Structures are given as structure tokens and as C-alpha cells.
Amino acid sequence: MEEETPISKPISVTFNLNPLTVSVEPLSSKARVQTRAANTADVVSSISYYIYNATTSNIVAKGSSSYTPGVDDVPVDFGKVTIKLVPGTYKVIFYAQGKGKGYFYANNFSDKLYYDSYFKMSDKEVFYYTGDLTVSAESTNFDINLPRMGGLMRLNILDDLIPDVKKVTVTISEYNRWYCLGSSGTDLQYFVTNTYEATLGTTKMDVFDYYVTRPQNIAVTIKVLGVNDVVLFEKQLTVPIYDNRRSIISGNLFSTIGNKDFTITVNDLWGEDNNINL
């Protein structure tokens, strides 16, 4: 009589998620020094995960936890995920969302991960990890470090506003769909353009921040508008975005409407600067 193969029972597995808030990664070096956040809830307000079969790509577990800072209480054990899994090898995706006014969400992730499953993103700080792990009776507790993915575009205008300026707009063109299971794992598609209005203070324009979730070159157009939206000045820039770095556009904009010289500084804190004079 043929002996039956025993069926493994699910066991409790815990994942401890740690956003990495600092990464010193000079452009000339592959070295990376990462620092964990002291408190996960101080850095991110939403955590999501997908655990799927390494062979079939069928999703065996998924979930999320989120709260609104300043409105909701932080969920109990925020940053810890405990689920039941049958011992075996799995592929995992964990991501957490921090600052930014936009979004980062999954599409076509219903029952399995497909070649055309993708993330759609805009103006959102994201910490992300993907990899393989093996669950066994001796291995049920995992620390998952989430590096910051993508970078920040910052527009920092140094001079004072003048009365003629009524509005400043920032137009950003970027790829906003990322196919994480594409042949390279970094496939970007779907080029989109959106325009945002910067905030003008009493004497200066506020710093304008925009999170770009995947490394790429983005096109940025700055327009200074007067009465009846008459264009007083327009500047077009190509801004490189790197993982875990800020690309800072800075210079005088209002003091003399005309040709302007800007500097794009790429730095990390978040480090070595890379200055690009235009």
C-alpha cells in the first residue's frame, strides 16, 4: 500500500517591517548605509503586502493597514504583520507609504501576480521590499527592511516675490506605471503630464516638493504668471531622479523676469551632492 504524503499545516508567521529612512549612497559608489526608523508610524502611515507562490505566482496572502496622521490613532502593532502560512518558499512584496499628497497602488493583483500587474504612482514617498523567503517550523519570524524607493524633486526659489507675480505653476511629465514583474523588474510605462500650482507666501514662494516613485528623468516646466494668467517667464528642465535622493532645483526666479540660471543639486540624506549647472 502506497504511503500517503503528509499535508503540512499552516503555522503562524510574523513579519516586522522597518522603513529605512537614511541611505548614504554616493553616485560614485555602490556602498549603502541604512538607518532604521525609530518608530515606523513616524515615517509611514500605510503598509501593504502580497505573498505569492514562487512557482505559480498565485497570491496566498495579502493585506494592508493604514491610518490618517493627526486624525486616527496609530493601529495596534502597526509595522508588524502576523499571518498563517504553510511551510515552504514564497516570494513577497512589502511596501509602505509616507509623505506626499498623491498615491501608490496596485493594479491587476487580484488572485495572482501577472506579467502585466503594475503599480500606479504619483507624488508619494514609498518604501519597498521584494524577495524570497522560506517558512519552516524553525523560521517563523522575519525582519523586513524597506528601503526608500525613488526620490524627491524639490523646487526652492530663493528670491522674494514681486507684485507682478500672481501665480506659479509646476508641470511635471513622468512615467507613472511600474511593471514590477517585467523582464528587468524596473519596467516603466505610461507617460503622463500634470500641472500643479505652487503656494505663494507673503514674501516668498513656499518650497515645492514632489515625490517620484521610480528612478527616471522627469521633465519639469516652471511658469510664472501675472494678471489674467499672462506668462511672465517660463523655464523647462530635465531633472534626474535617483533612489533615495533629493533632486533640488534652486535659484532666483522673480527679481528680474527674463533668463534665469538654476542649479539642480542631487543629494541624499536620505551625502554627496551632484551639481548640474544649466
PDB file of N, CA, C and O in Angstrom, residues 50 77 100 115 136 223:
ATOM      1  N   TYR A  50       1.946  41.576  -0.330  1.00  0.00           N
ATOM      2  CA  TYR A  50       1.480  40.454  -1.141  1.00  0.00           C
ATOM      3  C   TYR A  50       2.483  39.319  -0.964  1.00  0.00           C
ATOM      4  O   TYR A  50       3.694  39.528  -1.094  1.00  0.00           O
ATOM      5  N   ASP A  77       0.174  47.442  17.061  1.00  0.00           N
ATOM      6  CA  ASP A  77       1.188  46.639  16.357  1.00  0.00           C
ATOM      7  C   ASP A  77       1.382  47.089  14.910  1.00  0.00           C
ATOM      8  O   ASP A  77       1.684  46.276  14.024  1.00  0.00           O
ATOM      9  N   GLY A 100       3.754  62.968   0.970  1.00  0.00           N
ATOM     10  CA  GLY A 100       3.256  63.199  -0.382  1.00  0.00           C
ATOM     11  C   GLY A 100       1.742  63.253  -0.413  1.00  0.00           C
ATOM     12  O   GLY A 100       1.063  62.632   0.405  1.00  0.00           O
ATOM     13  N   TYR A 115       2.251  39.106 -15.522  1.00  0.00           N
ATOM     14  CA  TYR A 115       3.296  39.886 -16.168  1.00  0.00           C
ATOM     15  C   TYR A 115       2.878  41.350 -16.304  1.00  0.00           C
ATOM     16  O   TYR A 115       3.711  42.255 -16.267  1.00  0.00           O
ATOM     17  N   SER A 136       9.473  27.796   7.775  1.00  0.00           N
ATOM     18  CA  SER A 136       9.576  26.451   8.353  1.00  0.00           C
ATOM     19  C   SER A 136       9.258  26.548   9.837  1.00  0.00           C
ATOM     20  O   SER A 136       9.099  27.651  10.388  1.00  0.00           O
ATOM     21  N   LYS A 223       6.340  77.905 -14.741  1.00  0.00           N
ATOM     22  CA  LYS A 223       5.744  79.095 -15.349  1.00  0.00           C
ATOM     23  C   LYS A 223       5.410  80.118 -14.274  1.00  0.00           C
ATOM     24  O   LYS A 223       4.806  79.769 -13.245  1.00  0.00           O
TER      25      LYS A 223
END
